[in-house]
């Protein structure tokens, strides 16, 4: 009957939709592999929040949070270093010209991971990674070429941004990586340990749910 | 035939899935209605990034960004003030005990709005809202009751958080609201103008795409 056909269509749609969500490729390392998990989250996500000390007259000296896109490299060459494509007109970049101390956070809310597992954004199992360090313009031509290529691949819209705005590539010189990815409190990861961790993307991404 | 039935099932599922995304209820006010758009984004989203000046020895004096859940009230009584449910053990809260200056950002990436419209997170049309002000514990019993009720409704997991961790409600005393929601640069909105804006949730949410 017609009602049966409608039922089958709706039920099959719901199943395919749910499967699409559950089959999300975001499948991070275990919580005790903190350096790997931080590398994984930084590689997989595409945007985060940058924190600076404000130089804007209305909010002088306040911490100032702002949204920023980034890439740490392609899957075949994830570097762990977030590269940005920014312009001097951006208030965060203006702040960094005066004081290049910065913070940069991503959340596992972004890829839908926490929603699927029913973790609130403030649940420690919905991992948060914050990189603390110094902002640096990319000056090496080969590094700039790498940064541009990976940024434009991950953020195709960037290729269309107006040349007159003088966009340039920049990165974080990492002091520490802070992570909260389970109950029991947060941790600092030394930059050397963060860089040494093998994020094993192909393995983690498709190994099924834990 | 069987192949035709499978085709119809898959095609209908794809259409229903796509419609589910496109029919997203996140439908903000126009970009020139900046105070309304800020109120809308703050009301609709459920998590953001808090920025503080760090008191942690390893990163003393650096800006420190962290993830936080919030609610500004139910649909029937959106206040514009983000309420938080936090504990003293949180490093951001420790920072704020020393210096209560804070920043708090949300992005229209969170509700899927930017993805649907193919706006990169750094595209100005993918609006970013940052509230700058001071952190305050909620001390009034009636305000605390309101904050708890709206937080627990929006973040049901909070009801299960351990009593021994001494969670409490807090809010931002707003100095300024900063918004970037279109080409042409960002704006500051005075707290009074932000609070005066009528976010007209019911109207905006279901008026269809623009």
Coordinates of C-alpha atoms in Angstrom, one line a residue:
Chain A
X1 CA 0.0 0.0 0.0
X2 CA 1.0 3.7 -0.3
X3 CA 1.3 3.9 3.5
X4 CA 3.7 1.0 3.5
X5 CA 5.8 2.6 0.7
X6 CA 6.0 5.9 2.6
X7 CA 7.0 4.0 5.8
X8 CA 9.8 2.1 4.0
X9 CA 11.1 5.4 2.4
X10 CA 11.1 7.3 5.7
X11 CA 12.7 4.3 7.6
X12 CA 15.4 3.8 5.0
X13 CA 16.2 7.5 4.9
X14 CA 16.5 7.5 8.7
X15 CA 18.8 4.5 8.7
X16 CA 21.0 6.0 5.9
X17 CA 21.2 9.4 7.7
X18 CA 22.0 7.7 11.0
X19 CA 24.7 5.6 9.4
X20 CA 26.2 8.6 7.7
X21 CA 26.6 10.2 11.2
X22 CA 27.8 7.1 13.0
X23 CA 30.3 6.3 10.2
X24 CA 31.9 9.7 10.8
X25 CA 35.6 9.3 10.1
X26 CA 36.5 11.2 13.2
X27 CA 37.9 8.4 15.4
X28 CA 40.6 9.7 17.7
X29 CA 43.4 7.8 19.5
X30 CA 42.6 6.6 23.1
X31 CA 42.6 9.2 25.8
X32 CA 45.8 7.9 27.4
X33 CA 47.7 8.6 24.2
X34 CA 47.5 12.3 24.8
X35 CA 50.1 13.6 22.4
X36 CA 48.7 11.4 19.6
X37 CA 45.1 12.6 20.4
X38 CA 46.3 16.2 20.3
X39 CA 48.0 15.7 16.9
X40 CA 44.9 13.9 15.6
X41 CA 42.5 16.7 16.7
X42 CA 44.7 19.4 15.3
X43 CA 45.2 17.6 12.0
X44 CA 41.6 16.6 11.5
X45 CA 39.8 19.9 12.3
X46 CA 39.9 22.9 10.1
X47 CA 39.1 25.9 12.3
X48 CA 39.7 26.9 15.9
X49 CA 39.7 29.9 18.2
X50 CA 42.7 32.2 18.6
X51 CA 43.3 34.1 21.8
X52 CA 45.4 37.3 22.1
X53 CA 45.8 40.2 24.4
X54 CA 43.8 43.0 22.9
X55 CA 45.2 46.2 21.6
X56 CA 41.8 47.5 20.5
X57 CA 41.1 50.8 22.5
X58 CA 37.7 49.7 23.7
X59 CA 38.9 46.5 25.2
X60 CA 42.6 47.3 25.8
X61 CA 44.4 44.6 27.7
X62 CA 41.5 42.1 27.7
X63 CA 41.9 38.6 26.4
X64 CA 40.4 38.6 22.9
X65 CA 39.0 35.4 21.3
X66 CA 38.4 35.1 17.5
X67 CA 37.7 32.5 14.9
X68 CA 40.5 31.3 12.6
X69 CA 40.9 28.7 9.8
X70 CA 44.1 26.6 9.7
X71 CA 45.8 23.5 8.3
X72 CA 48.8 21.6 9.7
X73 CA 49.5 19.8 6.3
X74 CA 48.0 17.2 4.1
X75 CA 47.2 13.6 5.4
X76 CA 50.4 12.4 3.9
X77 CA 52.5 15.0 5.7
X78 CA 50.8 16.2 8.9
X79 CA 53.3 18.5 10.6
X80 CA 51.4 19.3 13.9
X81 CA 52.0 23.0 13.3
X82 CA 48.9 25.0 12.6
X83 CA 49.4 27.3 9.6
X84 CA 47.1 30.3 9.1
X85 CA 46.2 32.6 6.2
X86 CA 45.5 36.0 7.7
X87 CA 45.7 39.8 7.0
X88 CA 47.1 42.7 8.9
X89 CA 43.5 44.2 9.1
X90 CA 42.4 41.4 11.4
X91 CA 42.2 42.6 15.0
X92 CA 43.8 39.4 16.3
X93 CA 46.8 39.9 13.9
X94 CA 47.0 43.6 15.1
X95 CA 47.2 42.3 18.7
X96 CA 49.9 39.9 17.8
X97 CA 52.0 42.6 16.1
X98 CA 52.3 44.1 19.6
X99 CA 52.5 40.9 21.6
X100 CA 52.9 37.6 19.8
X101 CA 51.9 35.4 22.7
X102 CA 48.8 33.5 21.6
X103 CA 46.6 30.6 22.4
X104 CA 44.7 28.4 19.9
X105 CA 41.9 25.9 20.8
X106 CA 40.0 23.2 19.0
X107 CA 37.1 21.1 20.3
X108 CA 35.9 17.6 19.3
X109 CA 32.5 19.2 19.0
X110 CA 33.6 20.5 15.6
X111 CA 33.7 17.2 13.7
X112 CA 30.4 16.0 15.3
X113 CA 32.3 13.4 17.4
X114 CA 30.8 14.6 20.7
X115 CA 27.2 14.8 19.4
X116 CA 27.4 11.2 18.2
X117 CA 28.7 10.0 21.6
X118 CA 26.3 12.3 23.5
X119 CA 29.1 14.1 25.2
X120 CA 28.4 17.7 26.1
X121 CA 31.0 20.3 24.9
X122 CA 32.1 20.6 28.6
X123 CA 32.3 16.8 29.1
X124 CA 36.0 15.9 29.5
X125 CA 35.6 13.1 27.0
X126 CA 34.8 15.6 24.4
X127 CA 38.5 16.5 24.0
X128 CA 39.7 20.1 23.9
X129 CA 43.2 20.9 22.7
X130 CA 44.8 24.3 23.3
X131 CA 48.2 25.2 21.8
X132 CA 50.0 28.0 23.6
X133 CA 53.0 29.7 21.9
X134 CA 54.1 32.6 19.7
X135 CA 52.7 33.8 16.4
X136 CA 55.3 33.9 13.6
X137 CA 55.0 35.0 9.9
X138 CA 56.2 32.3 7.6
X139 CA 59.3 33.7 6.0
X140 CA 61.0 30.7 4.3
X141 CA 59.8 30.5 0.6
X142 CA 59.6 26.7 0.7
X143 CA 57.6 26.7 3.9
X144 CA 55.3 29.4 2.5
X145 CA 54.7 27.3 -0.6
X146 CA 53.9 24.3 1.7
X147 CA 51.6 26.4 3.9
X148 CA 49.7 28.0 0.9
X149 CA 49.2 24.6 -0.7
X150 CA 47.8 22.9 2.4
X151 CA 45.7 25.9 3.3
X152 CA 44.2 26.2 -0.2
X153 CA 43.5 22.5 -0.3
X154 CA 41.7 22.4 3.0
X155 CA 40.0 25.9 2.6
X156 CA 39.4 26.3 -1.2
X157 CA 37.6 29.6 -0.6
X158 CA 40.9 31.1 0.4
X159 CA 42.1 31.1 -3.2
X160 CA 39.4 33.7 -4.0
X161 CA 40.2 36.1 -1.2
X162 CA 41.1 39.6 -2.5
X163 CA 44.8 40.1 -3.3
X164 CA 44.5 43.8 -2.1
X165 CA 44.0 42.6 1.5
X166 CA 47.6 41.3 1.7
X167 CA 46.9 37.9 3.1
X168 CA 50.0 36.1 4.4
X169 CA 50.9 32.8 6.0
X170 CA 51.8 32.5 9.6
X171 CA 52.2 29.7 12.2
X172 CA 52.5 29.0 16.0
X173 CA 55.9 28.4 17.5
X174 CA 54.6 26.0 20.1
X175 CA 55.5 26.3 23.8
X176 CA 53.0 23.8 25.2
X177 CA 50.0 21.8 24.2
X178 CA 47.3 21.6 26.8
X179 CA 44.7 18.8 26.6
X180 CA 41.6 17.6 28.4
X181 CA 40.4 14.4 27.0
X182 CA 39.1 12.3 29.9
X183 CA 38.0 12.5 33.6
X184 CA 40.8 13.2 36.0
X185 CA 42.1 16.6 35.0
X186 CA 44.0 18.2 32.1
X187 CA 47.7 17.8 31.0
X188 CA 50.4 19.8 29.4
X189 CA 52.3 18.1 26.6
X190 CA 55.8 19.4 25.8
X191 CA 56.3 20.6 22.3
X192 CA 58.9 17.9 21.6
X193 CA 56.6 15.1 22.8
X194 CA 53.7 16.6 20.7
X195 CA 55.9 16.7 17.6
X196 CA 57.3 13.2 18.3
X197 CA 53.8 11.6 18.4
X198 CA 52.8 9.5 15.4
X199 CA 49.2 10.4 14.8
X200 CA 48.7 7.2 12.5
X201 CA 45.8 8.8 10.8
X202 CA 44.9 6.0 8.4
X203 CA 44.8 3.4 11.3
X204 CA 42.8 5.5 13.7
X205 CA 40.4 6.9 11.2
X206 CA 38.9 3.6 10.0
X207 CA 39.3 1.2 12.9
X208 CA 35.6 1.4 13.9
X209 CA 34.1 2.6 17.2
X210 CA 35.6 1.8 20.6
Chain B
X1 CA 12.8 -4.5 -10.4
X2 CA 14.9 -4.9 -7.3
X3 CA 17.5 -2.5 -8.8
X4 CA 14.9 0.1 -9.3
X5 CA 13.6 -0.3 -5.7
X6 CA 17.2 0.1 -4.3
X7 CA 17.7 3.2 -6.5
X8 CA 14.5 4.7 -5.2
X9 CA 15.4 4.0 -1.6
X10 CA 18.9 5.4 -1.9
X11 CA 17.8 8.5 -3.9
X12 CA 15.0 9.2 -1.4
X13 CA 17.3 8.8 1.5
X14 CA 19.8 11.2 0.0
X15 CA 17.0 13.8 -0.7
X16 CA 15.7 13.5 2.9
X17 CA 19.2 13.8 4.4
X18 CA 20.0 16.9 2.2
X19 CA 16.7 18.4 3.1
X20 CA 17.3 17.8 6.8
X21 CA 20.5 19.8 6.5
X22 CA 19.1 22.6 4.3
X23 CA 16.0 22.9 6.5
X24 CA 18.4 23.6 9.5
X25 CA 16.5 25.9 11.8
X26 CA 19.6 28.2 12.1
X27 CA 18.4 31.2 10.1
X28 CA 19.9 34.4 11.5
X29 CA 18.9 38.0 11.1
X30 CA 20.4 40.0 8.2
X31 CA 24.0 41.2 8.5
X32 CA 23.1 44.8 9.0
X33 CA 21.0 44.0 12.1
X34 CA 24.2 43.4 14.0
X35 CA 22.8 43.5 17.6
X36 CA 20.0 41.1 16.6
X37 CA 22.4 38.8 14.9
X38 CA 24.7 38.7 17.9
X39 CA 21.7 38.0 20.2
X40 CA 20.5 35.3 17.8
X41 CA 23.9 33.6 17.6
X42 CA 24.4 33.7 21.4
X43 CA 20.9 32.3 22.0
X44 CA 21.0 29.6 19.4
X45 CA 24.4 28.1 20.1
X46 CA 25.3 26.0 23.1
X47 CA 29.1 26.2 23.5
X48 CA 31.9 28.6 22.8
X49 CA 35.4 29.5 23.6
X50 CA 36.4 31.4 26.7
X51 CA 39.6 33.5 26.8
X52 CA 41.4 34.5 30.0
X53 CA 44.9 35.6 31.0
X54 CA 46.7 32.5 32.3
X55 CA 47.8 32.0 35.8
X56 CA 49.1 28.5 35.1
X57 CA 52.9 28.5 35.9
X58 CA 53.9 27.0 32.5
X59 CA 52.0 29.6 30.5
X60 CA 51.9 32.5 33.0
X61 CA 50.5 35.7 31.4
X62 CA 49.7 34.1 28.0
X63 CA 46.1 34.3 26.7
X64 CA 44.4 31.0 27.5
X65 CA 41.5 29.7 25.3
X66 CA 39.3 26.9 26.5
X67 CA 35.9 25.3 25.6
X68 CA 32.8 26.1 27.7
X69 CA 29.1 25.3 27.5
X70 CA 26.5 28.0 28.2
X71 CA 22.9 29.1 27.9
X72 CA 21.4 32.6 27.9
X73 CA 17.9 31.4 28.8
X74 CA 15.0 29.5 27.2
X75 CA 13.4 30.5 23.8
X76 CA 10.6 32.2 25.7
X77 CA 13.1 34.3 27.8
X78 CA 16.4 34.8 26.0
X79 CA 18.3 37.2 28.2
X80 CA 21.4 37.7 26.0
X81 CA 23.7 37.0 29.0
X82 CA 25.6 33.7 28.7
X83 CA 25.3 31.6 31.9
X84 CA 28.0 29.0 32.7
X85 CA 28.2 26.0 35.0
X86 CA 31.8 25.6 36.1
X87 CA 34.0 24.5 38.9
X88 CA 37.0 26.1 40.7
X89 CA 39.2 23.2 39.4
X90 CA 38.9 24.5 35.8
X91 CA 42.0 26.4 34.8
X92 CA 40.0 29.2 33.1
X93 CA 38.1 29.7 36.4
X94 CA 41.4 29.7 38.3
X95 CA 42.6 32.5 35.9
X96 CA 39.4 34.4 36.4
X97 CA 39.7 34.3 40.2
X98 CA 42.9 36.4 39.8
X99 CA 41.7 38.6 36.9
X100 CA 38.0 38.4 35.9
X101 CA 38.5 40.0 32.5
X102 CA 37.3 37.6 29.9
X103 CA 36.4 37.1 26.3
X104 CA 33.8 34.6 24.9
X105 CA 33.4 33.7 21.2
X106 CA 30.9 31.7 19.2
X107 CA 31.0 30.9 15.4
X108 CA 28.2 30.2 13.0
X109 CA 30.2 27.1 12.1
X110 CA 28.8 25.4 15.1
X111 CA 25.1 25.0 14.0
X112 CA 26.2 23.9 10.5
X113 CA 25.1 27.2 9.0
X114 CA 28.4 28.0 7.3
X115 CA 28.8 24.5 5.8
X116 CA 25.4 24.7 4.2
X117 CA 26.1 28.0 2.7
X118 CA 29.7 27.0 1.7
X119 CA 31.3 29.7 3.8
X120 CA 34.7 29.0 5.2
X121 CA 35.1 29.6 9.0
X122 CA 37.2 32.6 8.2
X123 CA 34.6 34.0 5.6
X124 CA 33.1 37.2 7.1
X125 CA 29.6 35.9 6.2
X126 CA 30.1 33.0 8.6
X127 CA 29.4 35.3 11.6
X128 CA 31.6 35.4 14.7
X129 CA 30.5 37.0 17.9
X130 CA 32.8 37.8 20.8
X131 CA 31.6 39.1 24.1
X132 CA 34.2 41.0 26.2
X133 CA 33.5 41.6 29.8
X134 CA 34.0 40.4 33.4
X135 CA 33.2 37.0 34.9
X136 CA 30.9 37.0 37.9
X137 CA 29.5 34.3 40.1
X138 CA 25.7 34.3 40.2
X139 CA 24.8 35.2 43.8
X140 CA 21.1 36.0 43.7
X141 CA 19.1 32.9 44.5
X142 CA 16.4 33.6 41.9
X143 CA 19.0 34.3 39.2
X144 CA 20.8 31.1 40.2
X145 CA 17.5 29.1 39.9
X146 CA 17.0 30.6 36.4
X147 CA 20.5 29.8 35.4
X148 CA 20.4 26.2 36.7
X149 CA 17.1 25.6 35.0
X150 CA 18.2 26.9 31.5
X151 CA 21.6 25.3 31.7
X152 CA 20.2 21.9 32.7
X153 CA 17.6 22.1 29.9
X154 CA 20.1 22.9 27.2
X155 CA 22.9 20.7 28.6
X156 CA 21.1 17.7 30.2
X157 CA 24.4 16.0 31.0
X158 CA 25.1 18.7 33.6
X159 CA 22.6 17.2 36.0
X160 CA 24.8 14.2 36.3
X161 CA 28.0 16.0 37.1
X162 CA 29.5 15.1 40.5
X163 CA 28.3 17.2 43.5
X164 CA 31.8 16.9 45.0
X165 CA 33.3 19.1 42.3
X166 CA 31.4 22.1 43.6
X167 CA 30.0 23.3 40.3
X168 CA 28.5 26.8 40.4
X169 CA 26.7 29.2 38.0
X170 CA 28.4 32.3 36.6
X171 CA 27.9 34.9 33.9
X172 CA 29.5 37.6 31.9
X173 CA 29.0 41.2 32.9
X174 CA 29.2 42.6 29.3
X175 CA 31.4 45.5 28.3
X176 CA 31.2 45.1 24.5
X177 CA 30.0 42.7 21.9
X178 CA 32.3 42.4 18.9
X179 CA 30.8 41.1 15.6
X180 CA 32.0 40.2 12.2
X181 CA 29.1 39.1 10.0
X182 CA 29.8 40.5 6.5
X183 CA 32.5 42.0 4.3
X184 CA 33.7 45.5 5.2
X185 CA 35.1 45.0 8.7
X186 CA 33.9 44.2 12.2
X187 CA 31.9 46.3 14.7
X188 CA 31.6 46.8 18.4
X189 CA 28.0 46.8 19.8
X190 CA 27.5 48.6 23.1
X191 CA 26.1 46.3 25.9
X192 CA 22.9 48.5 26.1
X193 CA 22.2 48.1 22.3
X194 CA 22.9 44.4 22.5
X195 CA 20.4 44.0 25.3
X196 CA 17.8 46.2 23.6
X197 CA 17.8 44.2 20.4
X198 CA 14.8 42.0 19.9
X199 CA 16.1 38.7 18.5
X200 CA 12.6 37.6 17.3
X201 CA 13.6 34.0 17.4
X202 CA 10.3 32.5 16.2
X203 CA 10.2 34.8 13.2
X204 CA 13.8 34.3 12.1
X205 CA 14.1 30.6 12.7
X206 CA 11.4 29.5 10.4
X207 CA 11.2 32.1 7.7
X208 CA 13.1 30.1 5.1
X209 CA 16.4 30.8 3.4
X210 CA 17.3 34.2 2.2

